[in-house]
């Protein structure tokens, strides 16, 4: 399965080799089981502004920059263009609600896979649409020994967020000026998968949410797994099929 997926990846992107030197993880829904909290915070916050925003909306828009999502929904539902500043103020309300929710746990298998990646001599990066300082600090604390701040890409590092390739291209750059065929992207959201694929990286979908696998496959996922422990189990097989 992996062998075929890697062959297909190289053929479809026109690469003669796949030699990963970095693994770029999305944060919410990949490292942390935080999406249920985000769904509630989005719903509660947007309700205050008269915007109808369901749990499904939060999964479908996941990965995009918060301000971009808000501007889109305000335009669709209220027919007006709002400034980034206004959208940011609305996003701040969502952030405030989110901070009062219980701390999301690290998914099983995350520490294990980071250990395996480190043992393989690869660099770990995190590429998130979030820009919340407390979350970045939590990343550095939780993944001490695996992750450093200069290997994190946040909403403030790029002009154009996911589903544009920019965040992952920045991740490749920050983890050592890597080429796309030297990176692996791990994503859970359709827009995030599309960003990883648009950056021409081998993109692994971890379908931790309620959407069907096809939502990730259709956006360019090279393989789709159900949980991080599946990636742990598959890691040796990946190593056997990369070009050295
Ligand atoms: Ca995510």
PDB file of C-alpha atoms and ligand atoms in Angstrom:
ATOM      1  CA  UNK A   1       0.000   0.000   0.000  1.00  0.00           C
ATOM      2  CA  UNK A   2       2.762   2.433   0.973  1.00  0.00           C
ATOM      3  CA  UNK A   3       4.965   1.370  -1.916  1.00  0.00           C
ATOM      4  CA  UNK A   4       2.189   2.072  -4.418  1.00  0.00           C
ATOM      5  CA  UNK A   5       1.301   5.380  -2.747  1.00  0.00           C
ATOM      6  CA  UNK A   6       4.917   6.574  -2.955  1.00  0.00           C
ATOM      7  CA  UNK A   7       5.212   5.463  -6.598  1.00  0.00           C
ATOM      8  CA  UNK A   8       2.007   7.293  -7.419  1.00  0.00           C
ATOM      9  CA  UNK A   9       3.220  10.397  -5.568  1.00  0.00           C
ATOM     10  CA  UNK A  10       6.477  10.528  -7.521  1.00  0.00           C
ATOM     11  CA  UNK A  11       4.773   9.952 -10.854  1.00  0.00           C
ATOM     12  CA  UNK A  12       1.981  12.473 -10.333  1.00  0.00           C
ATOM     13  CA  UNK A  13       4.380  15.206  -9.164  1.00  0.00           C
ATOM     14  CA  UNK A  14       7.093  14.388 -11.675  1.00  0.00           C
ATOM     15  CA  UNK A  15       9.750  13.545  -9.095  1.00  0.00           C
ATOM     16  CA  UNK A  16      12.432  10.904  -9.573  1.00  0.00           C
ATOM     17  CA  UNK A  17      12.939  10.503  -5.840  1.00  0.00           C
ATOM     18  CA  UNK A  18      11.222  10.731  -2.482  1.00  0.00           C
ATOM     19  CA  UNK A  19      13.820  11.315   0.238  1.00  0.00           C
ATOM     20  CA  UNK A  20      12.128  12.837   3.291  1.00  0.00           C
ATOM     21  CA  UNK A  21      14.297  14.908   5.625  1.00  0.00           C
ATOM     22  CA  UNK A  22      11.447  16.543   7.522  1.00  0.00           C
ATOM     23  CA  UNK A  23       7.949  15.681   8.736  1.00  0.00           C
ATOM     24  CA  UNK A  24       5.562  18.622   9.024  1.00  0.00           C
ATOM     25  CA  UNK A  25       2.631  18.116  11.375  1.00  0.00           C
ATOM     26  CA  UNK A  26      -0.530  20.127  11.493  1.00  0.00           C
ATOM     27  CA  UNK A  27      -1.494  20.855  15.139  1.00  0.00           C
ATOM     28  CA  UNK A  28      -5.246  20.713  15.828  1.00  0.00           C
ATOM     29  CA  UNK A  29      -6.773  17.330  15.087  1.00  0.00           C
ATOM     30  CA  UNK A  30      -3.334  15.814  14.405  1.00  0.00           C
ATOM     31  CA  UNK A  31      -1.228  16.362  17.531  1.00  0.00           C
ATOM     32  CA  UNK A  32      -4.062  17.357  19.867  1.00  0.00           C
ATOM     33  CA  UNK A  33      -7.643  16.154  20.095  1.00  0.00           C
ATOM     34  CA  UNK A  34      -8.699  19.787  20.125  1.00  0.00           C
ATOM     35  CA  UNK A  35     -11.243  19.935  17.317  1.00  0.00           C
ATOM     36  CA  UNK A  36     -14.304  19.247  19.505  1.00  0.00           C
ATOM     37  CA  UNK A  37     -13.327  22.280  21.635  1.00  0.00           C
ATOM     38  CA  UNK A  38     -12.772  24.422  18.553  1.00  0.00           C
ATOM     39  CA  UNK A  39     -16.169  23.444  17.182  1.00  0.00           C
ATOM     40  CA  UNK A  40     -17.909  24.606  20.365  1.00  0.00           C
ATOM     41  CA  UNK A  41     -15.876  27.837  20.569  1.00  0.00           C
ATOM     42  CA  UNK A  42     -16.577  28.710  16.934  1.00  0.00           C
ATOM     43  CA  UNK A  43     -20.302  28.097  17.348  1.00  0.00           C
ATOM     44  CA  UNK A  44     -20.569  30.139  20.562  1.00  0.00           C
ATOM     45  CA  UNK A  45     -18.478  33.036  19.283  1.00  0.00           C
ATOM     46  CA  UNK A  46     -20.140  33.400  15.901  1.00  0.00           C
ATOM     47  CA  UNK A  47     -23.586  33.227  17.544  1.00  0.00           C
ATOM     48  CA  UNK A  48     -22.704  36.491  19.325  1.00  0.00           C
ATOM     49  CA  UNK A  49     -22.294  38.139  15.930  1.00  0.00           C
ATOM     50  CA  UNK A  50     -25.415  36.626  14.406  1.00  0.00           C
ATOM     51  CA  UNK A  51     -23.466  34.135  12.300  1.00  0.00           C
ATOM     52  CA  UNK A  52     -24.768  30.583  12.001  1.00  0.00           C
ATOM     53  CA  UNK A  53     -21.749  28.297  12.381  1.00  0.00           C
ATOM     54  CA  UNK A  54     -22.211  24.566  12.954  1.00  0.00           C
ATOM     55  CA  UNK A  55     -19.799  21.869  14.107  1.00  0.00           C
ATOM     56  CA  UNK A  56     -19.638  20.635  10.510  1.00  0.00           C
ATOM     57  CA  UNK A  57     -18.657  24.159   9.424  1.00  0.00           C
ATOM     58  CA  UNK A  58     -15.742  24.076  11.829  1.00  0.00           C
ATOM     59  CA  UNK A  59     -14.458  20.818  10.341  1.00  0.00           C
ATOM     60  CA  UNK A  60     -14.982  21.956   6.761  1.00  0.00           C
ATOM     61  CA  UNK A  61     -13.113  25.258   7.313  1.00  0.00           C
ATOM     62  CA  UNK A  62     -10.476  23.777   9.613  1.00  0.00           C
ATOM     63  CA  UNK A  63      -6.930  24.791   8.748  1.00  0.00           C
ATOM     64  CA  UNK A  64      -7.847  28.100   7.178  1.00  0.00           C
ATOM     65  CA  UNK A  65      -6.834  31.254   9.010  1.00  0.00           C
ATOM     66  CA  UNK A  66      -9.581  32.259  11.434  1.00  0.00           C
ATOM     67  CA  UNK A  67      -9.912  35.774  10.020  1.00  0.00           C
ATOM     68  CA  UNK A  68     -10.326  34.407   6.487  1.00  0.00           C
ATOM     69  CA  UNK A  69     -13.096  32.061   7.632  1.00  0.00           C
ATOM     70  CA  UNK A  70     -14.906  34.871   9.463  1.00  0.00           C
ATOM     71  CA  UNK A  71     -14.761  37.259   6.500  1.00  0.00           C
ATOM     72  CA  UNK A  72     -16.145  34.520   4.239  1.00  0.00           C
ATOM     73  CA  UNK A  73     -19.074  33.707   6.543  1.00  0.00           C
ATOM     74  CA  UNK A  74     -19.934  37.376   7.180  1.00  0.00           C
ATOM     75  CA  UNK A  75     -19.967  37.995   3.440  1.00  0.00           C
ATOM     76  CA  UNK A  76     -22.114  34.920   2.780  1.00  0.00           C
ATOM     77  CA  UNK A  77     -24.612  35.420   5.577  1.00  0.00           C
ATOM     78  CA  UNK A  78     -24.692  39.205   6.031  1.00  0.00           C
ATOM     79  CA  UNK A  79     -23.639  40.363   2.578  1.00  0.00           C
ATOM     80  CA  UNK A  80     -20.896  42.711   3.755  1.00  0.00           C
ATOM     81  CA  UNK A  81     -17.141  42.912   3.396  1.00  0.00           C
ATOM     82  CA  UNK A  82     -15.435  43.421   6.721  1.00  0.00           C
ATOM     83  CA  UNK A  83     -11.839  44.445   7.348  1.00  0.00           C
ATOM     84  CA  UNK A  84      -9.159  42.097   8.645  1.00  0.00           C
ATOM     85  CA  UNK A  85      -9.129  44.139  11.836  1.00  0.00           C
ATOM     86  CA  UNK A  86     -12.828  43.630  12.412  1.00  0.00           C
ATOM     87  CA  UNK A  87     -12.511  39.920  11.650  1.00  0.00           C
ATOM     88  CA  UNK A  88      -9.587  39.746  14.073  1.00  0.00           C
ATOM     89  CA  UNK A  89     -11.733  41.255  16.846  1.00  0.00           C
ATOM     90  CA  UNK A  90     -14.370  38.593  16.211  1.00  0.00           C
ATOM     91  CA  UNK A  91     -11.695  35.904  16.151  1.00  0.00           C
ATOM     92  CA  UNK A  92     -10.420  37.178  19.501  1.00  0.00           C
ATOM     93  CA  UNK A  93     -13.826  36.331  20.979  1.00  0.00           C
ATOM     94  CA  UNK A  94     -13.525  32.778  19.660  1.00  0.00           C
ATOM     95  CA  UNK A  95     -10.004  32.543  21.096  1.00  0.00           C
ATOM     96  CA  UNK A  96     -11.200  33.776  24.485  1.00  0.00           C
ATOM     97  CA  UNK A  97     -13.947  31.144  24.630  1.00  0.00           C
ATOM     98  CA  UNK A  98     -11.505  28.447  23.509  1.00  0.00           C
ATOM     99  CA  UNK A  99      -9.084  29.320  26.302  1.00  0.00           C
ATOM    100  CA  UNK A 100     -11.734  28.611  28.905  1.00  0.00           C
ATOM    101  CA  UNK A 101     -12.336  25.097  27.626  1.00  0.00           C
ATOM    102  CA  UNK A 102     -10.663  21.974  29.017  1.00  0.00           C
ATOM    103  CA  UNK A 103      -7.127  21.279  27.751  1.00  0.00           C
ATOM    104  CA  UNK A 104      -7.183  18.946  24.769  1.00  0.00           C
ATOM    105  CA  UNK A 105      -5.109  15.804  25.144  1.00  0.00           C
ATOM    106  CA  UNK A 106      -2.254  14.672  22.916  1.00  0.00           C
ATOM    107  CA  UNK A 107      -3.417  11.894  20.608  1.00  0.00           C
ATOM    108  CA  UNK A 108      -2.082   8.400  21.374  1.00  0.00           C
ATOM    109  CA  UNK A 109       0.926   7.603  19.176  1.00  0.00           C
ATOM    110  CA  UNK A 110       2.144  11.188  18.747  1.00  0.00           C
ATOM    111  CA  UNK A 111       5.152  10.918  21.059  1.00  0.00           C
ATOM    112  CA  UNK A 112       5.975   7.482  19.620  1.00  0.00           C
ATOM    113  CA  UNK A 113       5.997   8.723  16.025  1.00  0.00           C
ATOM    114  CA  UNK A 114       8.110  11.742  16.967  1.00  0.00           C
ATOM    115  CA  UNK A 115      10.630   9.394  18.555  1.00  0.00           C
ATOM    116  CA  UNK A 116      10.717   7.282  15.395  1.00  0.00           C
ATOM    117  CA  UNK A 117      11.145  10.348  13.166  1.00  0.00           C
ATOM    118  CA  UNK A 118      13.950  11.654  15.337  1.00  0.00           C
ATOM    119  CA  UNK A 119      15.646   8.236  15.315  1.00  0.00           C
ATOM    120  CA  UNK A 120      15.482   8.268  11.507  1.00  0.00           C
ATOM    121  CA  UNK A 121      17.432  11.543  11.556  1.00  0.00           C
ATOM    122  CA  UNK A 122      14.577  13.656  10.232  1.00  0.00           C
ATOM    123  CA  UNK A 123      13.501  17.101  11.443  1.00  0.00           C
ATOM    124  CA  UNK A 124      10.068  17.693  12.977  1.00  0.00           C
ATOM    125  CA  UNK A 125       8.079  20.808  12.128  1.00  0.00           C
ATOM    126  CA  UNK A 126       4.599  22.041  13.024  1.00  0.00           C
ATOM    127  CA  UNK A 127       2.534  24.051  10.538  1.00  0.00           C
ATOM    128  CA  UNK A 128      -0.608  25.555  12.024  1.00  0.00           C
ATOM    129  CA  UNK A 129      -3.170  28.155  11.021  1.00  0.00           C
ATOM    130  CA  UNK A 130      -3.289  29.163  14.662  1.00  0.00           C
ATOM    131  CA  UNK A 131      -1.334  32.118  15.954  1.00  0.00           C
ATOM    132  CA  UNK A 132      -2.163  31.802  19.614  1.00  0.00           C
ATOM    133  CA  UNK A 133       0.888  32.273  21.780  1.00  0.00           C
ATOM    134  CA  UNK A 134      -0.258  29.956  24.617  1.00  0.00           C
ATOM    135  CA  UNK A 135      -0.690  27.118  22.120  1.00  0.00           C
ATOM    136  CA  UNK A 136       2.794  27.642  20.705  1.00  0.00           C
ATOM    137  CA  UNK A 137       4.215  27.572  24.214  1.00  0.00           C
ATOM    138  CA  UNK A 138       2.308  24.383  24.893  1.00  0.00           C
ATOM    139  CA  UNK A 139       3.776  22.796  21.746  1.00  0.00           C
ATOM    140  CA  UNK A 140       7.301  23.633  22.854  1.00  0.00           C
ATOM    141  CA  UNK A 141       6.626  22.284  26.309  1.00  0.00           C
ATOM    142  CA  UNK A 142       4.826  19.083  25.281  1.00  0.00           C
ATOM    143  CA  UNK A 143       7.302  18.201  22.522  1.00  0.00           C
ATOM    144  CA  UNK A 144      10.485  19.341  24.204  1.00  0.00           C
ATOM    145  CA  UNK A 145      13.379  17.414  22.676  1.00  0.00           C
ATOM    146  CA  UNK A 146      11.542  16.961  19.378  1.00  0.00           C
ATOM    147  CA  UNK A 147      10.496  20.466  18.369  1.00  0.00           C
ATOM    148  CA  UNK A 148      12.100  23.914  18.460  1.00  0.00           C
ATOM    149  CA  UNK A 149      10.427  27.277  17.930  1.00  0.00           C
ATOM    150  CA  UNK A 150      12.239  27.964  14.647  1.00  0.00           C
ATOM    151  CA  UNK A 151      10.577  24.859  13.187  1.00  0.00           C
ATOM    152  CA  UNK A 152       7.030  26.119  13.835  1.00  0.00           C
ATOM    153  CA  UNK A 153       4.982  27.954  11.188  1.00  0.00           C
ATOM    154  CA  UNK A 154       2.008  29.955  12.504  1.00  0.00           C
ATOM    155  CA  UNK A 155      -0.671  32.184  10.988  1.00  0.00           C
ATOM    156  CA  UNK A 156       1.723  35.125  11.319  1.00  0.00           C
ATOM    157  CA  UNK A 157       4.462  33.592   9.170  1.00  0.00           C
ATOM    158  CA  UNK A 158       2.480  33.656   5.929  1.00  0.00           C
ATOM    159  CA  UNK A 159       0.167  36.051   4.110  1.00  0.00           C
ATOM    160  CA  UNK A 160      -1.917  33.308   2.563  1.00  0.00           C
ATOM    161  CA  UNK A 161      -3.050  30.463   4.819  1.00  0.00           C
ATOM    162  CA  UNK A 162      -4.172  26.933   3.988  1.00  0.00           C
ATOM    163  CA  UNK A 163      -5.468  25.697   1.524  1.00  0.00           C
ATOM    164  CA  UNK A 164      -2.704  27.682  -0.235  1.00  0.00           C
ATOM    165  CA  UNK A 165       0.643  25.860  -0.245  1.00  0.00           C
ATOM    166  CA  UNK A 166       2.438  28.786   1.435  1.00  0.00           C
ATOM    167  CA  UNK A 167       2.397  27.486   5.049  1.00  0.00           C
ATOM    168  CA  UNK A 168       3.918  24.148   4.052  1.00  0.00           C
ATOM    169  CA  UNK A 169       6.424  25.762   1.691  1.00  0.00           C
ATOM    170  CA  UNK A 170       7.458  27.911   4.660  1.00  0.00           C
ATOM    171  CA  UNK A 171       7.657  24.744   6.789  1.00  0.00           C
ATOM    172  CA  UNK A 172       9.984  23.135   4.246  1.00  0.00           C
ATOM    173  CA  UNK A 173      12.152  26.252   4.297  1.00  0.00           C
ATOM    174  CA  UNK A 174      12.230  26.589   8.082  1.00  0.00           C
ATOM    175  CA  UNK A 175      13.200  22.949   8.654  1.00  0.00           C
ATOM    176  CA  UNK A 176      16.299  23.234   6.478  1.00  0.00           C
ATOM    177  CA  UNK A 177      15.527  24.603   3.016  1.00  0.00           C
ATOM    178  CA  UNK A 178      14.012  21.307   1.974  1.00  0.00           C
ATOM    179  CA  UNK A 179      12.515  20.541  -1.414  1.00  0.00           C
ATOM    180  CA  UNK A 180       8.929  19.235  -1.537  1.00  0.00           C
ATOM    181  CA  UNK A 181      10.132  15.674  -2.225  1.00  0.00           C
ATOM    182  CA  UNK A 182      12.143  15.932   1.001  1.00  0.00           C
ATOM    183  CA  UNK A 183       9.087  16.536   3.163  1.00  0.00           C
ATOM    184  CA  UNK A 184       6.133  14.597   4.557  1.00  0.00           C
ATOM    185  CA  UNK A 185       2.959  16.444   5.588  1.00  0.00           C
ATOM    186  CA  UNK A 186       0.589  15.011   8.206  1.00  0.00           C
ATOM    187  CA  UNK A 187      -2.860  16.599   8.130  1.00  0.00           C
ATOM    188  CA  UNK A 188      -6.413  15.845   9.265  1.00  0.00           C
ATOM    189  CA  UNK A 189      -8.454  18.504   7.445  1.00  0.00           C
ATOM    190  CA  UNK A 190      -9.501  18.765   3.786  1.00  0.00           C
ATOM    191  CA  UNK A 191      -8.078  22.295   3.410  1.00  0.00           C
ATOM    192  CA  UNK A 192      -4.858  21.267   5.130  1.00  0.00           C
ATOM    193  CA  UNK A 193      -4.457  18.206   2.908  1.00  0.00           C
ATOM    194  CA  UNK A 194      -4.999  20.436  -0.107  1.00  0.00           C
ATOM    195  CA  UNK A 195      -2.267  22.779   1.150  1.00  0.00           C
ATOM    196  CA  UNK A 196       0.206  19.927   1.644  1.00  0.00           C
ATOM    197  CA  UNK A 197      -0.557  18.482  -1.755  1.00  0.00           C
ATOM    198  CA  UNK A 198      -0.338  21.919  -3.413  1.00  0.00           C
ATOM    199  CA  UNK A 199       3.118  22.275  -1.838  1.00  0.00           C
ATOM    200  CA  UNK A 200       3.940  19.018  -3.695  1.00  0.00           C
ATOM    201  CA  UNK A 201       4.695  17.157  -0.476  1.00  0.00           C
ATOM    202  CA  UNK A 202       3.812  13.529   0.229  1.00  0.00           C
ATOM    203  CA  UNK A 203       0.657  14.136   2.275  1.00  0.00           C
ATOM    204  CA  UNK A 204      -0.661  11.716   4.873  1.00  0.00           C
ATOM    205  CA  UNK A 205      -4.254  12.232   5.976  1.00  0.00           C
ATOM    206  CA  UNK A 206      -5.164  11.226   9.527  1.00  0.00           C
ATOM    207  CA  UNK A 207      -8.940  11.223   9.520  1.00  0.00           C
ATOM    208  CA  UNK A 208      -9.543  12.029  13.192  1.00  0.00           C
ATOM    209  CA  UNK A 209     -12.832  13.879  12.615  1.00  0.00           C
ATOM    210  CA  UNK A 210     -16.362  13.082  11.402  1.00  0.00           C
ATOM    211  CA  UNK A 211     -15.812  13.655   7.664  1.00  0.00           C
ATOM    212  CA  UNK A 212     -15.587  10.692   5.235  1.00  0.00           C
ATOM    213  CA  UNK A 213     -12.122   9.554   4.047  1.00  0.00           C
ATOM    214  CA  UNK A 214     -13.079  10.761   0.571  1.00  0.00           C
ATOM    215  CA  UNK A 215     -12.916  14.370   1.855  1.00  0.00           C
ATOM    216  CA  UNK A 216      -9.155  13.866   2.324  1.00  0.00           C
ATOM    217  CA  UNK A 217      -8.549  11.686  -0.735  1.00  0.00           C
ATOM    218  CA  UNK A 218     -10.370  14.149  -3.001  1.00  0.00           C
ATOM    219  CA  UNK A 219      -8.117  16.966  -1.771  1.00  0.00           C
ATOM    220  CA  UNK A 220      -4.952  15.070  -2.631  1.00  0.00           C
ATOM    221  CA  UNK A 221      -4.038  12.859   0.338  1.00  0.00           C
ATOM    222  CA  UNK A 222      -1.490  10.249  -0.769  1.00  0.00           C
ATOM    223  CA  UNK A 223      -2.681   7.892   1.952  1.00  0.00           C
ATOM    224  CA  UNK A 224      -5.441   8.167   4.569  1.00  0.00           C
ATOM    225  CA  UNK A 225      -5.113   6.610   8.027  1.00  0.00           C
ATOM    226  CA  UNK A 226      -7.580   6.655  10.915  1.00  0.00           C
ATOM    227  CA  UNK A 227      -5.245   7.516  13.783  1.00  0.00           C
ATOM    228  CA  UNK A 228      -1.653   8.364  14.622  1.00  0.00           C
ATOM    229  CA  UNK A 229      -0.952   4.863  15.946  1.00  0.00           C
ATOM    230  CA  UNK A 230      -1.563   3.609  12.394  1.00  0.00           C
ATOM    231  CA  UNK A 231       1.279   5.843  11.213  1.00  0.00           C
ATOM    232  CA  UNK A 232       3.519   4.430  13.976  1.00  0.00           C
ATOM    233  CA  UNK A 233       2.764   0.917  12.763  1.00  0.00           C
ATOM    234  CA  UNK A 234       3.480   1.898   9.167  1.00  0.00           C
ATOM    235  CA  UNK A 235       6.655   3.894   9.785  1.00  0.00           C
ATOM    236  CA  UNK A 236       9.172   1.108   9.133  1.00  0.00           C
ATOM    237  CA  UNK A 237       7.457   0.341   5.841  1.00  0.00           C
ATOM    238  CA  UNK A 238       7.747   4.002   4.842  1.00  0.00           C
ATOM    239  CA  UNK A 239      11.471   3.980   5.641  1.00  0.00           C
ATOM    240  CA  UNK A 240      11.901   0.860   3.495  1.00  0.00           C
ATOM    241  CA  UNK A 241      10.370   2.587   0.504  1.00  0.00           C
ATOM    242  CA  UNK A 242      12.089   5.972   0.498  1.00  0.00           C
ATOM    243  CA  UNK A 243      15.069   6.800  -1.733  1.00  0.00           C
ATOM    244  CA  UNK A 244      18.267   7.223   0.203  1.00  0.00           C
TER     245      UNK A 244
HETATM  246 CA1  LIG B   1      -6.057  20.392  11.708  1.00  0.00          CA
END
